[in-house]
Amino acid sequence: MKTIKKIAMLFVLLTVTICLAPQKATSQISVSFQLFYDDLSPHGYWVNDPNYGYVWAPNVQQGFSPYSTNGYWVFTDYGWTWVSNYSWGWAPFHYGRWFHDPYYGWLWAPDTEWGPAWVTWRQSEGYYGWAPIGPGISINIAFGSSYNLPYNQWTFVRDRYFGSPNINNYYVNSSNNVTIINNSTVINNIQTNNTTRSKYNAGPDRADVQKRTNAPIRQLSLKDRDQPGQRLNKNELQLYKPRIEKNDTQGRKPVPPRVVNKEDIKPISERNKEAQVLKENPKVNQNRNKEVIKQRDIKNQSSEPRVKPQNVPKKQNGQNKESGNRRETPQGTQQQRSEELNKQKEAQQERGNQQNKQRDVQQQRSEELNKQKEAQQEHGNQQNKQRDVQQQRSEELNKQKEAQQERGNQQNKQREIQQQKSEELDKHQEILREHAEKQNKQLDVKQVELEKQRVEKQRKEKKDFEEQPVK
């Protein structure tokens, strides 16, 4: 009986110890690109891009910019981490890369590596800034001096407001970006993810931010979440960050449930209205999710091997009856042919209209690309001018410094000459003083001797007077 009680007590203690002991982080869940395709389809469009494969165009408001719109920065175990207020923000701001298309806006190319934020960082006197890193750009290149992004893709904020949940209220106008960029330096705070061994940039130094903001920066613990989304508590950030594989467990290549042509993507203004409708009508969003899942299941079924049907002997009688029923009059045949010809003409006309639309879109895109190139060239020319001006200023400053140094050397020489003169005057005065002292001593000696002679003369006269006979 005592043995049973001891065993029961040990079991209770072991259970309590396990419950109270700190639990280790659960191993990452492994999923494929299909999760991106399915989870993001209700919130935008998947497009087959010739350079990056399937890319995603979100339904967002005009002026949207990744790592700038509808979110803010928090400091975690991984450094500065972007917290998005979008329900889908767990994926595009921590996996893959963003790039800007001059006609379609910002597009996202998925990838397998997780990071707190895939941005490049800069700092200057009074400012912090960041910009999205494009697809295919390694960390070493992104934080080198040769990687230059358009000035309007940078977001800058006064350093005293960095880390604020309302940071979007303090963004600097992009018209000032060129000046800030030219006076800034790259923040190269490269860290390595111990789990995936991937490299990322942790952003500004925590101590430097605390010094500039004059406020303590709280470090949040980043915890894994078991389902898509994120949750921010007082002391921790729960974020869904599974291990991503490009193919599924059966080796099949994932495909988005719905892919559209680039020219069929709606303008950002219409996508914004659609996003507003989905937000205000959850049922519409739910139905769209069901449609996405249904299309995915249909594609999965079509990719599975099908069983060939067995050959069934044909019935001759049935064939004869059908052939008898299919006999048509010449008028019916001509009408059918004319209808088919009309359909073909309409189809050709439709294809021609689509081709014309595509040409117009491509022409418009090429014009915008040319404008962007001209703007970049203009921006480059302005930067070169500013560099020349800065170089000229630096040369003038160097000349001023040399002139000041020369004046300083001359002043030092004058001081040395004056010091020598003063030393010589002091020596001359010392000599005069010694000479005067000698003269005074000589005068004193002469005066003493004269006094002695006078006394001696008086004594002699007195003696002589006393020795004279009295008459």
Short mmCIF file of C-alpha atoms in Angstrom, two decimals:
data_model
loop_
_atom_site.label_atom_id
_atom_site.label_comp_id
_atom_site.label_asym_id
_atom_site.label_seq_id
_atom_site.Cartn_x
_atom_site.Cartn_y
_atom_site.Cartn_z
CA MET A 1 0.00 0.00 0.00
CA LYS A 2 2.84 2.39 0.90
CA THR A 3 4.58 1.57 -2.39
CA ILE A 4 1.44 2.47 -4.36
CA LYS A 5 1.16 5.78 -2.51
CA LYS A 6 4.80 6.59 -3.26
CA ILE A 7 4.31 5.80 -6.95
CA ALA A 8 1.20 8.01 -7.04
CA MET A 9 3.04 10.89 -5.39
CA LEU A 10 5.95 10.57 -7.84
CA PHE A 11 3.50 10.58 -10.77
CA VAL A 12 1.80 13.75 -9.46
CA LEU A 13 5.16 15.50 -8.93
CA LEU A 14 6.32 14.50 -12.42
CA THR A 15 3.11 15.83 -13.97
CA VAL A 16 3.37 19.15 -12.13
CA THR A 17 7.04 19.47 -13.11
CA ILE A 18 6.24 18.91 -16.79
CA CYS A 19 3.41 21.46 -16.69
CA LEU A 20 5.47 24.10 -14.92
CA ALA A 21 8.66 23.57 -16.90
CA PRO A 22 9.22 26.00 -19.80
CA GLN A 23 8.19 24.34 -23.01
CA LYS A 24 10.55 24.25 -25.96
CA ALA A 25 9.56 25.84 -29.22
CA THR A 26 7.69 23.45 -31.43
CA SER A 27 9.37 22.36 -34.63
CA GLN A 28 8.34 24.27 -37.69
CA ILE A 29 5.49 22.98 -39.78
CA SER A 30 6.42 22.09 -43.36
CA VAL A 31 4.07 23.28 -46.14
CA SER A 32 4.35 23.94 -49.87
CA PHE A 33 3.81 26.99 -52.08
CA GLN A 34 0.19 25.84 -52.35
CA LEU A 35 -0.46 27.50 -48.98
CA PHE A 36 0.56 30.87 -50.46
CA TYR A 37 -1.55 30.30 -53.57
CA ASP A 38 -4.69 29.30 -51.64
CA ASP A 39 -4.42 31.73 -48.72
CA LEU A 40 -3.69 34.82 -50.82
CA SER A 41 -6.08 34.17 -53.76
CA PRO A 42 -9.11 35.74 -52.01
CA HIS A 43 -7.11 38.93 -51.42
CA GLY A 44 -5.70 39.53 -54.90
CA TYR A 45 -4.72 38.07 -58.27
CA TRP A 46 -2.08 35.50 -59.24
CA VAL A 47 -0.25 36.30 -62.47
CA ASN A 48 2.26 34.23 -64.44
CA ASP A 49 5.21 36.59 -64.80
CA PRO A 50 7.87 35.72 -67.44
CA ASN A 51 10.71 36.67 -65.08
CA TYR A 52 9.59 35.40 -61.67
CA GLY A 53 6.85 32.83 -62.33
CA TYR A 54 3.62 33.16 -60.37
CA VAL A 55 3.44 36.57 -58.65
CA TRP A 56 0.67 38.09 -56.55
CA ALA A 57 -1.08 41.47 -57.02
CA PRO A 58 -2.92 42.41 -53.77
CA ASN A 59 -6.26 44.18 -53.54
CA VAL A 60 -5.02 47.28 -51.75
CA GLN A 61 -5.67 50.99 -51.71
CA GLN A 62 -3.93 53.47 -53.97
CA GLY A 63 -0.56 54.55 -52.64
CA PHE A 64 0.15 51.13 -51.13
CA SER A 65 3.81 50.45 -50.45
CA PRO A 66 5.15 47.27 -48.77
CA TYR A 67 6.69 47.74 -45.33
CA SER A 68 5.17 51.21 -45.23
CA THR A 69 1.36 50.96 -45.50
CA ASN A 70 -0.81 49.64 -42.65
CA GLY A 71 1.91 48.35 -40.32
CA TYR A 72 4.77 49.23 -37.98
CA TRP A 73 8.09 47.97 -36.55
CA VAL A 74 8.64 46.08 -33.27
CA PHE A 75 11.91 44.80 -31.80
CA THR A 76 12.03 40.99 -31.33
CA ASP A 77 14.59 38.21 -30.89
CA TYR A 78 15.30 38.58 -34.63
CA GLY A 79 15.77 42.36 -34.57
CA TRP A 80 13.31 44.84 -36.10
CA THR A 81 10.27 42.86 -37.32
CA TRP A 82 7.44 44.23 -39.48
CA VAL A 83 3.95 43.79 -37.98
CA SER A 84 1.27 44.14 -40.65
CA ASN A 85 -2.35 45.01 -39.95
CA TYR A 86 -3.44 43.06 -43.05
CA SER A 87 -4.90 39.61 -42.30
CA TRP A 88 -2.61 38.15 -44.99
CA GLY A 89 0.48 40.02 -43.78
CA TRP A 90 2.13 36.92 -42.25
CA ALA A 91 3.23 35.77 -45.73
CA PRO A 92 4.26 38.58 -48.15
CA PHE A 93 6.19 40.62 -45.55
CA HIS A 94 8.25 37.69 -44.19
CA TYR A 95 8.67 35.42 -47.22
CA GLY A 96 9.57 36.31 -50.81
CA ARG A 97 10.31 39.71 -52.28
CA TRP A 98 8.35 42.71 -53.61
CA PHE A 99 9.00 44.51 -56.89
CA HIS A 100 7.28 47.49 -58.51
CA ASP A 101 5.72 47.35 -61.96
CA PRO A 102 5.15 50.83 -63.45
CA TYR A 103 1.69 49.84 -64.71
CA TYR A 104 0.37 47.24 -62.26
CA GLY A 105 1.92 48.57 -59.04
CA TRP A 106 3.56 46.43 -56.38
CA LEU A 107 3.75 42.66 -57.03
CA TRP A 108 4.99 39.91 -54.70
CA ALA A 109 7.15 36.95 -55.74
CA PRO A 110 7.01 34.09 -53.18
CA ASP A 111 10.10 32.35 -51.82
CA THR A 112 10.97 29.78 -49.14
CA GLU A 113 13.16 31.82 -46.74
CA TRP A 114 11.57 33.45 -43.68
CA GLY A 115 12.84 36.74 -42.30
CA PRO A 116 11.68 39.51 -39.95
CA ALA A 117 11.49 41.79 -43.03
CA TRP A 118 13.21 41.65 -46.41
CA VAL A 119 14.30 45.30 -46.64
CA THR A 120 17.53 47.27 -46.98
CA TRP A 121 18.24 49.85 -44.24
CA ARG A 122 19.85 53.31 -44.16
CA GLN A 123 20.52 55.91 -41.46
CA SER A 124 21.63 59.52 -41.38
CA GLU A 125 21.71 62.40 -38.95
CA GLY A 126 18.10 62.53 -37.72
CA TYR A 127 16.60 59.81 -39.98
CA TYR A 128 16.08 56.05 -40.40
CA GLY A 129 14.99 54.60 -43.76
CA TRP A 130 14.18 51.29 -45.46
CA ALA A 131 13.13 49.90 -48.87
CA PRO A 132 11.98 46.45 -50.13
CA ILE A 133 14.66 44.17 -51.59
CA GLY A 134 13.78 42.90 -55.07
CA PRO A 135 13.54 39.22 -56.15
CA GLY A 136 16.80 37.37 -56.73
CA ILE A 137 18.89 39.92 -54.78
CA SER A 138 21.15 38.35 -52.16
CA ILE A 139 21.72 39.94 -48.76
CA ASN A 140 25.37 40.70 -49.55
CA ILE A 141 24.40 42.61 -52.71
CA ALA A 142 21.41 44.34 -51.08
CA PHE A 143 23.61 45.93 -48.44
CA GLY A 144 26.47 46.86 -50.73
CA SER A 145 27.16 50.26 -52.25
CA SER A 146 26.31 49.01 -55.76
CA TYR A 147 22.63 48.22 -55.02
CA ASN A 148 20.62 51.36 -55.81
CA LEU A 149 16.83 51.52 -55.64
CA PRO A 150 14.64 54.34 -57.04
CA TYR A 151 14.38 57.15 -54.50
CA ASN A 152 10.56 56.93 -54.35
CA GLN A 153 10.71 53.31 -53.11
CA TRP A 154 12.40 54.42 -49.87
CA THR A 155 10.50 55.24 -46.68
CA PHE A 156 12.17 57.66 -44.25
CA VAL A 157 11.08 58.74 -40.80
CA ARG A 158 12.51 61.06 -38.17
CA ASP A 159 14.59 58.90 -35.85
CA ARG A 160 12.75 60.10 -32.74
CA TYR A 161 9.51 58.51 -34.05
CA PHE A 162 11.03 55.16 -35.07
CA GLY A 163 9.35 52.22 -33.30
CA SER A 164 6.04 54.07 -32.85
CA PRO A 165 2.85 52.05 -33.58
CA ASN A 166 1.62 55.12 -35.53
CA ILE A 167 4.83 55.46 -37.51
CA ASN A 168 2.90 56.09 -40.75
CA ASN A 169 1.92 59.52 -39.38
CA TYR A 170 5.57 60.59 -39.34
CA TYR A 171 6.84 59.49 -42.76
CA VAL A 172 8.97 62.11 -44.54
CA ASN A 173 7.74 63.35 -47.92
CA SER A 174 9.44 61.39 -50.70
CA SER A 175 10.56 64.65 -52.36
CA ASN A 176 13.23 64.85 -49.62
CA ASN A 177 14.47 61.29 -50.18
CA VAL A 178 17.27 62.17 -52.61
CA THR A 179 18.89 64.59 -50.17
CA ILE A 180 18.56 62.15 -47.27
CA ILE A 181 19.93 59.21 -49.31
CA ASN A 182 22.97 61.20 -50.42
CA ASN A 183 23.78 62.02 -46.78
CA SER A 184 23.06 58.55 -45.36
CA THR A 185 24.97 55.29 -44.81
CA VAL A 186 23.91 51.64 -45.15
CA ILE A 187 23.01 49.78 -41.93
CA ASN A 188 24.81 46.47 -42.29
CA ASN A 189 23.55 44.49 -39.28
CA ILE A 190 23.61 40.99 -40.85
CA GLN A 191 22.38 38.14 -38.62
CA THR A 192 21.95 34.37 -39.23
CA ASN A 193 18.78 32.39 -38.46
CA ASN A 194 20.00 29.46 -36.35
CA THR A 195 17.11 27.25 -37.53
CA THR A 196 17.24 27.79 -41.29
CA ARG A 197 20.84 29.16 -41.51
CA SER A 198 19.52 31.97 -43.73
CA LYS A 199 20.93 35.50 -43.40
CA TYR A 200 18.87 38.63 -42.80
CA ASN A 201 19.38 42.23 -41.67
CA ALA A 202 18.22 43.01 -38.12
CA GLY A 203 18.03 46.76 -38.79
CA PRO A 204 19.15 49.68 -36.58
CA ASP A 205 21.05 48.97 -33.40
CA ARG A 206 18.76 48.86 -30.38
CA ALA A 207 21.04 51.04 -28.23
CA ASP A 208 21.28 53.64 -31.01
CA VAL A 209 17.46 53.77 -31.36
CA GLN A 210 17.05 54.16 -27.57
CA LYS A 211 19.57 57.01 -27.64
CA ARG A 212 17.84 58.79 -30.52
CA THR A 213 14.27 58.30 -29.27
CA ASN A 214 15.26 58.93 -25.63
CA ALA A 215 13.01 56.01 -24.66
CA PRO A 216 13.54 52.33 -23.73
CA ILE A 217 12.95 49.77 -26.53
CA ARG A 218 11.14 46.66 -25.29
CA GLN A 219 12.26 43.34 -26.83
CA LEU A 220 9.38 41.00 -27.69
CA SER A 221 9.72 37.23 -27.81
CA LEU A 222 8.84 35.81 -31.25
CA LYS A 223 6.77 32.61 -30.97
CA ASP A 224 5.56 30.20 -33.64
CA ARG A 225 1.85 30.17 -34.45
CA ASP A 226 0.17 26.96 -35.67
CA GLN A 227 -2.12 28.61 -38.24
CA PRO A 228 -1.88 31.51 -40.71
CA GLY A 229 -1.98 34.93 -39.07
CA GLN A 230 -0.31 36.81 -36.25
CA ARG A 231 -1.08 38.00 -32.75
CA LEU A 232 0.69 40.64 -30.68
CA ASN A 233 0.59 40.37 -26.89
CA LYS A 234 2.26 42.50 -24.27
CA ASN A 235 5.59 40.65 -24.27
CA GLU A 236 5.47 38.39 -27.33
CA LEU A 237 4.61 38.30 -31.02
CA GLN A 238 2.95 35.11 -32.27
CA LEU A 239 3.59 34.69 -35.99
CA TYR A 240 2.90 31.88 -38.43
CA LYS A 241 6.26 31.03 -40.02
CA PRO A 242 6.25 27.45 -41.32
CA ARG A 243 9.06 25.86 -43.31
CA ILE A 244 8.15 26.30 -46.97
CA GLU A 245 8.85 23.78 -49.74
CA LYS A 246 8.34 24.61 -53.41
CA ASN A 247 6.68 21.25 -54.15
CA ASP A 248 4.15 19.30 -52.09
CA THR A 249 4.81 16.02 -50.26
CA GLN A 250 4.00 14.00 -53.39
CA GLY A 251 6.52 15.95 -55.48
CA ARG A 252 3.86 17.81 -57.47
CA LYS A 253 4.42 21.43 -58.40
CA PRO A 254 1.76 23.65 -56.76
CA VAL A 255 -0.37 25.88 -58.99
CA PRO A 256 -2.61 28.83 -58.02
CA PRO A 257 -6.34 27.96 -58.19
CA ARG A 258 -6.91 30.93 -60.50
CA VAL A 259 -4.36 32.66 -62.74
CA VAL A 260 -5.13 35.81 -64.74
CA ASN A 261 -3.27 37.56 -67.52
CA LYS A 262 -1.43 40.71 -66.57
CA GLU A 263 -3.53 42.83 -68.88
CA ASP A 264 -6.68 41.53 -67.14
CA ILE A 265 -5.62 42.83 -63.72
CA LYS A 266 -7.91 45.58 -62.54
CA PRO A 267 -6.53 49.02 -61.73
CA ILE A 268 -5.57 49.62 -58.11
CA SER A 269 -8.62 51.85 -57.60
CA GLU A 270 -10.99 49.00 -58.60
CA ARG A 271 -9.00 46.46 -56.59
CA ASN A 272 -9.38 48.76 -53.61
CA LYS A 273 -13.19 48.79 -54.08
CA GLU A 274 -13.20 45.00 -54.34
CA ALA A 275 -11.16 44.69 -51.15
CA GLN A 276 -13.62 47.04 -49.43
CA VAL A 277 -16.57 44.88 -50.54
CA LEU A 278 -14.90 41.71 -49.26
CA LYS A 279 -14.17 43.43 -45.95
CA GLU A 280 -17.74 44.68 -45.51
CA ASN A 281 -19.33 41.40 -46.67
CA PRO A 282 -17.68 38.40 -44.98
CA LYS A 283 -20.07 36.02 -46.78
CA VAL A 284 -18.72 37.15 -50.16
CA ASN A 285 -15.20 36.51 -48.97
CA GLN A 286 -16.24 33.12 -47.59
CA ASN A 287 -17.86 32.13 -50.90
CA ARG A 288 -14.74 33.22 -52.75
CA ASN A 289 -12.61 31.07 -50.47
CA LYS A 290 -14.87 28.10 -51.16
CA GLU A 291 -14.56 28.74 -54.90
CA VAL A 292 -10.77 28.87 -54.58
CA ILE A 293 -10.70 25.55 -52.72
CA LYS A 294 -13.10 24.00 -55.26
CA GLN A 295 -10.92 25.07 -58.19
CA ARG A 296 -7.84 23.73 -56.43
CA ASP A 297 -9.53 20.36 -55.85
CA ILE A 298 -10.57 20.22 -59.51
CA LYS A 299 -6.98 20.89 -60.60
CA ASN A 300 -5.67 18.26 -58.19
CA GLN A 301 -8.15 15.72 -59.54
CA SER A 302 -7.19 16.56 -63.12
CA SER A 303 -3.51 16.03 -62.30
CA GLU A 304 -4.21 12.51 -60.94
CA PRO A 305 -3.95 9.58 -63.42
CA ARG A 306 -7.33 8.49 -64.74
CA VAL A 307 -8.46 4.89 -65.33
CA LYS A 308 -9.14 4.21 -69.00
CA PRO A 309 -12.68 3.00 -69.74
CA GLN A 310 -13.09 -0.47 -71.18
CA ASN A 311 -13.97 -0.86 -74.83
CA VAL A 312 -17.69 -1.36 -75.24
CA PRO A 313 -18.97 -2.99 -78.43
CA LYS A 314 -20.99 -0.61 -80.57
CA LYS A 315 -24.50 -1.47 -81.61
CA GLN A 316 -25.05 -1.41 -85.32
CA ASN A 317 -28.79 -0.86 -85.05
CA GLY A 318 -28.33 2.13 -82.85
CA GLN A 319 -25.85 3.56 -85.27
CA ASN A 320 -28.22 3.15 -88.17
CA LYS A 321 -30.99 4.86 -86.28
CA GLU A 322 -28.70 7.73 -85.27
CA SER A 323 -27.43 8.14 -88.79
CA GLY A 324 -30.99 8.19 -90.02
CA ASN A 325 -31.91 10.84 -87.51
CA ARG A 326 -28.85 12.94 -88.42
CA ARG A 327 -29.89 13.38 -92.02
CA GLU A 328 -30.46 17.02 -92.65
CA THR A 329 -31.73 19.07 -95.53
CA PRO A 330 -29.32 21.19 -97.65
CA GLN A 331 -30.88 24.40 -96.32
CA GLY A 332 -30.19 23.32 -92.73
CA THR A 333 -26.61 22.50 -93.62
CA GLN A 334 -26.01 25.88 -95.26
CA GLN A 335 -27.54 27.71 -92.29
CA GLN A 336 -25.36 25.74 -89.89
CA ARG A 337 -22.25 26.52 -91.96
CA SER A 338 -23.10 30.23 -92.07
CA GLU A 339 -23.60 30.26 -88.32
CA GLU A 340 -20.24 28.55 -87.81
CA LEU A 341 -18.60 31.07 -90.16
CA ASN A 342 -20.15 33.94 -88.22
CA LYS A 343 -18.93 32.43 -84.96
CA GLN A 344 -15.45 32.05 -86.41
CA LYS A 345 -15.52 35.68 -87.60
CA GLU A 346 -16.69 36.83 -84.18
CA ALA A 347 -13.98 34.74 -82.52
CA GLN A 348 -11.35 36.18 -84.85
CA GLN A 349 -12.65 39.67 -84.20
CA GLU A 350 -12.57 39.02 -80.46
CA ARG A 351 -9.01 37.74 -80.73
CA GLY A 352 -8.12 40.80 -82.78
CA ASN A 353 -9.65 43.08 -80.15
CA GLN A 354 -7.74 41.26 -77.41
CA GLN A 355 -4.52 41.54 -79.39
CA ASN A 356 -5.16 45.25 -79.91
CA LYS A 357 -5.78 45.63 -76.17
CA GLN A 358 -2.58 43.75 -75.43
CA ARG A 359 -0.68 45.96 -77.88
CA ASP A 360 -2.18 49.06 -76.25
CA VAL A 361 -1.26 47.76 -72.79
CA GLN A 362 2.26 46.86 -73.94
CA GLN A 363 2.65 50.24 -75.64
CA GLN A 364 1.41 52.02 -72.53
CA ARG A 365 3.71 49.91 -70.40
CA SER A 366 6.69 50.61 -72.69
CA GLU A 367 5.90 54.35 -72.54
CA GLU A 368 5.76 54.20 -68.75
CA LEU A 369 8.99 52.20 -68.69
CA ASN A 370 10.60 54.84 -70.90
CA LYS A 371 9.31 57.54 -68.57
CA GLN A 372 10.66 55.63 -65.60
CA LYS A 373 14.04 55.23 -67.34
CA GLU A 374 14.07 58.95 -68.13
CA ALA A 375 13.17 59.70 -64.51
CA GLN A 376 15.92 57.37 -63.30
CA GLN A 377 18.36 58.96 -65.74
CA GLU A 378 17.31 62.40 -64.54
CA HIS A 379 17.67 61.20 -60.98
CA GLY A 380 21.14 59.86 -61.83
CA ASN A 381 22.08 63.19 -63.42
CA GLN A 382 20.86 65.04 -60.35
CA GLN A 383 22.86 62.70 -58.14
CA ASN A 384 25.96 63.29 -60.28
CA LYS A 385 25.42 67.05 -60.07
CA GLN A 386 24.97 66.82 -56.32
CA ARG A 387 28.14 64.70 -56.10
CA ASP A 388 30.03 67.30 -58.15
CA VAL A 389 28.68 70.08 -55.94
CA GLN A 390 29.59 68.11 -52.82
CA GLN A 391 33.05 67.39 -54.22
CA GLN A 392 33.52 71.07 -55.03
CA ARG A 393 32.34 71.97 -51.55
CA SER A 394 34.69 69.43 -50.01
CA GLU A 395 37.58 70.83 -52.07
CA GLU A 396 36.71 74.36 -50.96
CA LEU A 397 36.49 73.16 -47.36
CA ASN A 398 39.89 71.49 -47.71
CA LYS A 399 41.32 74.73 -49.09
CA GLN A 400 39.77 76.66 -46.20
CA LYS A 401 41.20 74.13 -43.76
CA GLU A 402 44.65 74.46 -45.37
CA ALA A 403 44.39 78.28 -45.25
CA GLN A 404 43.34 78.11 -41.60
CA GLN A 405 46.21 75.74 -40.89
CA GLU A 406 48.63 78.09 -42.67
CA ARG A 407 47.30 81.03 -40.64
CA GLY A 408 47.63 78.93 -37.53
CA ASN A 409 51.25 78.11 -38.38
CA GLN A 410 52.00 81.81 -38.98
CA GLN A 411 50.36 82.72 -35.69
CA ASN A 412 52.43 80.05 -33.94
CA LYS A 413 55.59 81.47 -35.51
CA GLN A 414 54.64 84.99 -34.41
CA ARG A 415 54.01 83.69 -30.91
CA GLU A 416 57.42 82.01 -30.89
CA ILE A 417 59.10 85.24 -32.08
CA GLN A 418 57.24 87.27 -29.47
CA GLN A 419 58.21 84.72 -26.85
CA GLN A 420 61.85 84.94 -27.91
CA LYS A 421 61.71 88.74 -27.75
CA SER A 422 60.12 88.65 -24.33
CA GLU A 423 62.78 86.21 -23.15
CA GLU A 424 65.53 88.49 -24.52
CA LEU A 425 63.93 91.51 -22.82
CA ASP A 426 63.78 89.55 -19.58
CA LYS A 427 67.47 88.67 -19.91
CA HIS A 428 68.38 92.31 -20.67
CA GLN A 429 66.34 93.52 -17.72
CA GLU A 430 68.07 90.91 -15.54
CA ILE A 431 71.46 92.18 -16.72
CA LEU A 432 70.46 95.79 -16.01
CA ARG A 433 69.21 94.76 -12.62
CA GLU A 434 72.46 92.99 -11.81
CA HIS A 435 74.46 96.00 -13.05
CA ALA A 436 72.38 98.34 -10.91
CA GLU A 437 72.88 96.07 -7.92
CA LYS A 438 76.65 96.12 -8.52
CA GLN A 439 76.64 99.91 -8.80
CA ASN A 440 74.61 100.15 -5.63
CA LYS A 441 77.05 97.87 -3.88
CA GLN A 442 79.98 99.94 -5.11
CA LEU A 443 78.29 103.15 -3.98
CA ASP A 444 77.63 101.63 -0.60
CA VAL A 445 81.29 100.65 -0.29
CA LYS A 446 82.47 104.15 -1.28
CA GLN A 447 80.03 105.73 1.12
CA VAL A 448 81.27 103.51 3.94
CA GLU A 449 84.86 104.39 3.14
CA LEU A 450 84.04 108.11 3.01
CA GLU A 451 82.26 107.80 6.30
CA LYS A 452 85.27 106.08 7.80
CA GLN A 453 87.58 108.77 6.43
CA ARG A 454 85.35 111.49 7.82
CA VAL A 455 85.26 109.85 11.22
CA GLU A 456 89.01 109.28 11.13
CA LYS A 457 89.56 112.92 10.17
CA GLN A 458 87.35 114.15 12.97
CA ARG A 459 89.15 111.95 15.48
CA LYS A 460 92.52 113.13 14.24
CA GLU A 461 91.46 116.77 14.42
CA LYS A 462 90.16 116.22 17.90
CA LYS A 463 93.42 114.59 18.94
CA ASP A 464 95.45 117.32 17.41
CA PHE A 465 93.37 119.88 19.19
CA GLU A 466 93.84 118.20 22.50
CA GLU A 467 97.58 117.92 22.08
CA GLN A 468 98.03 121.65 21.41
CA PRO A 469 99.59 123.45 24.43
CA VAL A 470 97.41 125.62 26.49
CA LYS A 471 98.43 129.29 26.18
#
